[in-house]
CSV table of C-alpha atoms and ligand atoms in Angstrom, one decimal:
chain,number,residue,atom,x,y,z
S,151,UNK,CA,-0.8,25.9,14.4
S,152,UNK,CA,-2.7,23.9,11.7
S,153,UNK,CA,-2.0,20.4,11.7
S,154,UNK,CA,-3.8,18.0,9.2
S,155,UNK,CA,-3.5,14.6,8.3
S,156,UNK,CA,-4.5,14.1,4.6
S,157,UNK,CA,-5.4,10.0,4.4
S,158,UNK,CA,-6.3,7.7,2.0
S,159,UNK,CA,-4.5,4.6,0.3
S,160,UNK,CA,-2.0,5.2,-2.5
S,161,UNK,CA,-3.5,7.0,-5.4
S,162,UNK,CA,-6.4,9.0,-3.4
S,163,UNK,CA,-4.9,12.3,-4.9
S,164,UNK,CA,-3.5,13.0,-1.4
S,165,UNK,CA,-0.1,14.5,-3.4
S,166,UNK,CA,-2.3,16.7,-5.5
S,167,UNK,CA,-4.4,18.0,-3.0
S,168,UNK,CA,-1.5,18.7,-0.2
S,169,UNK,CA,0.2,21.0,-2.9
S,170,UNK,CA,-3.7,23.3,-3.4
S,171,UNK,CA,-3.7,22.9,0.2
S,172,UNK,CA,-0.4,24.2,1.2
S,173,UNK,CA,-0.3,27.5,-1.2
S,174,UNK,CA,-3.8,27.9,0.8
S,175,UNK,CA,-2.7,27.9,4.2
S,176,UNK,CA,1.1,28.1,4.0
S,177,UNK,CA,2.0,24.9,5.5
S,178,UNK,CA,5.0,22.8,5.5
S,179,UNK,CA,4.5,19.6,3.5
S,180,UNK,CA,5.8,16.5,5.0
S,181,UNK,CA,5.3,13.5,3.0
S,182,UNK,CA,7.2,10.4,4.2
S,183,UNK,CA,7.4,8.5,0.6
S,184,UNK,CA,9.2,11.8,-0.3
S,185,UNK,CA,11.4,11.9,2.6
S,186,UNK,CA,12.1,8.1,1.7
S,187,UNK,CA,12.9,8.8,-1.5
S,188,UNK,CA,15.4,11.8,-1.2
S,189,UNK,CA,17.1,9.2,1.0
S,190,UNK,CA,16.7,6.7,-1.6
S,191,UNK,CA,18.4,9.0,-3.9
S,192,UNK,CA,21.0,10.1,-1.4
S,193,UNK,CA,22.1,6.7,-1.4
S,194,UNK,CA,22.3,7.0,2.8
S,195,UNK,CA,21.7,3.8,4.3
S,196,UNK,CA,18.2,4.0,5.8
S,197,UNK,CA,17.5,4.8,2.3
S,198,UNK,CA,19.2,1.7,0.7
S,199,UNK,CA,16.9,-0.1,3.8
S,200,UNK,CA,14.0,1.1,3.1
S,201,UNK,CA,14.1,0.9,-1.1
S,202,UNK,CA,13.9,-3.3,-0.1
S,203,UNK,CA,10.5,-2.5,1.3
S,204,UNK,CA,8.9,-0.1,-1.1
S,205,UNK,CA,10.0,-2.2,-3.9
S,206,UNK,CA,8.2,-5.0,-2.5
S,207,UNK,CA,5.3,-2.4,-1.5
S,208,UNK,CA,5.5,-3.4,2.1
S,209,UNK,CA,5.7,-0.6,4.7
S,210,UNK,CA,9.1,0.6,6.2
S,211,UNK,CA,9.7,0.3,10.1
S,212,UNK,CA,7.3,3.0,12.5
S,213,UNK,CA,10.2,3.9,14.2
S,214,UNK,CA,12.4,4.8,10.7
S,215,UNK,CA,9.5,7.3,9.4
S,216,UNK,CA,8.8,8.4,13.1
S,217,UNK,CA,12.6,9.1,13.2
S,218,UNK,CA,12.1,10.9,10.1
S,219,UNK,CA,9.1,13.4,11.4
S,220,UNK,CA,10.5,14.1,14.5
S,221,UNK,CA,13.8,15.9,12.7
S,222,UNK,CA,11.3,17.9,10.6
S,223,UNK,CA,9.6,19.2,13.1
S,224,UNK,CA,11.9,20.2,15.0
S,225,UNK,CA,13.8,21.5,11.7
S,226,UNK,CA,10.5,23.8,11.1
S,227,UNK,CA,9.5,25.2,14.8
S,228,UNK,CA,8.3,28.2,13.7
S,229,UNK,CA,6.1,26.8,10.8
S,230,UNK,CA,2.4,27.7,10.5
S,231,UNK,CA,1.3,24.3,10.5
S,232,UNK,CA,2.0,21.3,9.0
S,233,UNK,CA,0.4,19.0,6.1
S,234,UNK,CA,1.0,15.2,7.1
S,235,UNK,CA,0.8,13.3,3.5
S,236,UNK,CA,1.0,9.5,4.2
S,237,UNK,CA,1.8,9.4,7.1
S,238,UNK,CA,0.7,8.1,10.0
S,239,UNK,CA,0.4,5.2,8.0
S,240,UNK,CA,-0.4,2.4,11.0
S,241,UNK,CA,-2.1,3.1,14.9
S,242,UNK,CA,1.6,3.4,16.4
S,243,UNK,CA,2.9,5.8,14.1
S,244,UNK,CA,-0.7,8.1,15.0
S,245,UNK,CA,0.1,7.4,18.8
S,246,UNK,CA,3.9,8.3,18.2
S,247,UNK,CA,2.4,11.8,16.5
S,248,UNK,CA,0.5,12.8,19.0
S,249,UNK,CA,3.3,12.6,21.5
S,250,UNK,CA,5.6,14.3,19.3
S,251,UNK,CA,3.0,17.2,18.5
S,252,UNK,CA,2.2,17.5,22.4
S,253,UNK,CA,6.1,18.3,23.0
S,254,UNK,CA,5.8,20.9,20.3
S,255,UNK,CA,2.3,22.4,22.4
S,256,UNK,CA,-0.2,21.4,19.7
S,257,UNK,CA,-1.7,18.6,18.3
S,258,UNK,CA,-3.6,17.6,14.7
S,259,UNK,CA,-7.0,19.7,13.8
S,260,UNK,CA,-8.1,17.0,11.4
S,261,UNK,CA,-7.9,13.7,9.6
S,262,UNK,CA,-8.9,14.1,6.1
S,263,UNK,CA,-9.8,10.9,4.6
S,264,UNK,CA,-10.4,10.4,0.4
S,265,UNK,CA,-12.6,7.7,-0.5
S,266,UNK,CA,-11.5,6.3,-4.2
S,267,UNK,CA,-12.4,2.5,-5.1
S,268,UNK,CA,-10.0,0.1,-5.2
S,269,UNK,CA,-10.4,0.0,-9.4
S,270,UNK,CA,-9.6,3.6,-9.6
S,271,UNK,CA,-7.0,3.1,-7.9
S,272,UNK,CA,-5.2,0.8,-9.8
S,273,UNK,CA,-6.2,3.0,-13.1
S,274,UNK,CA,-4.5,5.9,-12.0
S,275,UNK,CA,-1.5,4.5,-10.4
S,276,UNK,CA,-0.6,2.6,-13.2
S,277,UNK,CA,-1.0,6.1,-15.3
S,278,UNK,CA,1.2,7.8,-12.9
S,279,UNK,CA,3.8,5.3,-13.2
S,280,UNK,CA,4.1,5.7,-16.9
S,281,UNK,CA,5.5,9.5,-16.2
S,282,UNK,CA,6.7,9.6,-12.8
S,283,UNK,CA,8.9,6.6,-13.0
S,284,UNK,CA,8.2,5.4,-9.7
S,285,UNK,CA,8.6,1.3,-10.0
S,286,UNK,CA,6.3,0.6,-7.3
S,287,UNK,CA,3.9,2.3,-9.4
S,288,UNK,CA,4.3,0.1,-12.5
S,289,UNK,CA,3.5,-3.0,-12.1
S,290,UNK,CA,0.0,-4.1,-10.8
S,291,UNK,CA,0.6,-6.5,-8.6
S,292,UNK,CA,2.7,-4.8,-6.7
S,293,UNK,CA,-0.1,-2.0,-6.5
S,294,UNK,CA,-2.6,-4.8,-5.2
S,295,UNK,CA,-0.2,-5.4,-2.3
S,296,UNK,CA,0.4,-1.5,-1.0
S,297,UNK,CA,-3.4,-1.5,-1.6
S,298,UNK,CA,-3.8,-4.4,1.1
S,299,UNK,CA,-0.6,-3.1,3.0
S,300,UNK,CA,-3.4,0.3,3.1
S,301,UNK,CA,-6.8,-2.1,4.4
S,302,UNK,CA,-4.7,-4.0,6.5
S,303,UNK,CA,-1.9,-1.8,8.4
S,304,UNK,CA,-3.4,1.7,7.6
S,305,UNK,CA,-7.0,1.6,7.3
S,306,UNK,CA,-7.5,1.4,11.7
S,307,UNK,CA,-5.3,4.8,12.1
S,308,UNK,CA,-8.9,6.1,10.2
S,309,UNK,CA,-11.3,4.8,14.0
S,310,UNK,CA,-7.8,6.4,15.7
S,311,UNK,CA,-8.6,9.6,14.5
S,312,UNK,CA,-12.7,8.9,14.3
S,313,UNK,CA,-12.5,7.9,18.6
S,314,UNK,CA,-10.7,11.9,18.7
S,315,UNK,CA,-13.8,13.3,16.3
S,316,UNK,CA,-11.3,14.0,14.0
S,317,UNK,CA,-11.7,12.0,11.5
S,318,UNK,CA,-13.7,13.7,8.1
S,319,UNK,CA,-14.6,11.5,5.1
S,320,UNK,CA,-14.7,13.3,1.7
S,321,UNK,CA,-15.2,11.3,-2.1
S,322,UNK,CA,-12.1,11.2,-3.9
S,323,UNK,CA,-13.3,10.7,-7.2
S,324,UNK,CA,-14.3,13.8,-9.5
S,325,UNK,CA,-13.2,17.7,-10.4
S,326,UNK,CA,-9.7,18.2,-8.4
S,327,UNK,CA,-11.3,21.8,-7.3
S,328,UNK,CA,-14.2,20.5,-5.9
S,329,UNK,CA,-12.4,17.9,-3.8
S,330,UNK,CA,-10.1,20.5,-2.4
S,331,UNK,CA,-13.2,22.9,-1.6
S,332,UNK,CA,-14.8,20.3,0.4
S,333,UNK,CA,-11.9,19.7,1.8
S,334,UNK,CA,-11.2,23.5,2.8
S,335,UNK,CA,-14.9,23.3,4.0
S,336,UNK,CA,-13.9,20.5,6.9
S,337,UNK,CA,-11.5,22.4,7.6
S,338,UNK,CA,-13.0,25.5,8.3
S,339,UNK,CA,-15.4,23.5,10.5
S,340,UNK,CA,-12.7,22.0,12.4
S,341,UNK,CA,-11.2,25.7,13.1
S,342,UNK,CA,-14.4,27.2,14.0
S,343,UNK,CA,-15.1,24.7,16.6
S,344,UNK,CA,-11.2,25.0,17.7
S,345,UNK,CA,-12.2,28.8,18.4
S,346,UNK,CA,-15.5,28.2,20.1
C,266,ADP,P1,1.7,6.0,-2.1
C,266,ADP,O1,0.8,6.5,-1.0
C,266,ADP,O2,1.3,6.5,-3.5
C,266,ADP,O3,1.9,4.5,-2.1
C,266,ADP,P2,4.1,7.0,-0.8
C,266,ADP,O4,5.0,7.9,-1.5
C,266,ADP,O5,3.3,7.7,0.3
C,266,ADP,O6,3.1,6.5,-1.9
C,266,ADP,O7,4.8,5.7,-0.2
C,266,ADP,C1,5.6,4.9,-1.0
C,266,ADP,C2,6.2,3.8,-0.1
C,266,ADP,O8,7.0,4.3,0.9
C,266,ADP,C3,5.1,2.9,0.6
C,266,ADP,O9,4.7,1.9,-0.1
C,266,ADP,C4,5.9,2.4,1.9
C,266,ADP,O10,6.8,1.4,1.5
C,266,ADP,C5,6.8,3.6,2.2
C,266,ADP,N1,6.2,4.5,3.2
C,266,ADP,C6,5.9,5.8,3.0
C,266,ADP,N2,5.3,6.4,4.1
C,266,ADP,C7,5.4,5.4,5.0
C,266,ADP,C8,5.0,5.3,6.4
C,266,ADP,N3,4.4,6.4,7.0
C,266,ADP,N4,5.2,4.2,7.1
C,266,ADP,C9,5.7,3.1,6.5
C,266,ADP,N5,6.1,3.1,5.2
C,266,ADP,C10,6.0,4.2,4.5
């Protein structure tokens, strides 16, 4: 199987470059601000829990997205990998992976990390929220906090993954194909060394 983690704090491009990534290598796309959101619209009650959060741009419980992983993968067995889009989102949440990937015999390839300044950031979240809607995504100060929610909580799951040799660091700023080629390039790297 080929696991990946694709990291970086809200508005890397980590959406864009899981769906290039995905048609590439057939992989099944779990994104846990998705899966919140279908609950959100489901109206279930996690998903009325966790709409308090995100509309304050704070992170939802570990053990609600954990919750949340562990039905998909056992939903997708027989899946040729999987694409983790943020998530693991804090150390816990890596350490909870890990285990939950070791049941299901395998384990991630690679942490891909996209480097994008904190002003860029801002830019293109604020675009984004003019067409996707999202509130979290419209109003900056509530960007500022998911963006410190990201150094503070989510930033040390990077040295998690780095103390592994996982972890790959690639600039998120620039043409959309190139980023996904040097992407594809780390892991191809990560494979060949798998198979060594
Ligand atoms: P972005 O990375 O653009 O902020 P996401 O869709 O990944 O957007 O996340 C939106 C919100 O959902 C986050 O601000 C947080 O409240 C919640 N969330 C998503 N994934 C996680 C996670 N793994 N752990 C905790 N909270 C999460």
């Amino acid at each position: 199987m080929l696991n990946l983690v694709l990291f970086g704090p809200p508005g890397a491009g980590k959406g864009t470059q899981s769906e290039k990534l995905i048609a590439q290598y057939q992989l099944v796309h779990l994104s846990t601000g998705d899966l919140l959101r279908s609950e959100i619209r489901e109206g279930t009650e996690l998903g009325l829990r966790a709409k308090m959060l995100m509309d304050q741009g704070i992170l939802v419980p570990d053990e609600v997205v954990i919750g949340m992983i562990e039905n998909k993968l056992t939903e997708n067995r027989s899946a040729a990998g999987f694409i983790f889009d943020g998530f693991p989102r804090t150390v816990p949440q890596a350490e909870a992976l890990d285990a939950l990937l070791a049941h299901h015999n395998t384990e991630i390839r690679v942490m891909v990390a996209l480097v994008v300044d904190e002003d860029e950031l801002t830019k293109r979240l604020l675009i984004r929220g003019q067409s996707s809607g999202r509130p979290d995504d419209q109003n900056e100060e509530l960007i500022h906090r998911r963006i410190k929610e990201y150094n503070d909580k989510t930033a040390p799951v990077a040295i998690y993954y780095e103390s592994q040799g996982k972890f790959k660091a690639i600039g998120g700023i620039g043409n959309i194909e190139e980023i996904f080629q040097a992407i594809c390039e780390k892991i191809e790297t990560a494979t060949a060394n798998v198979r060594q």
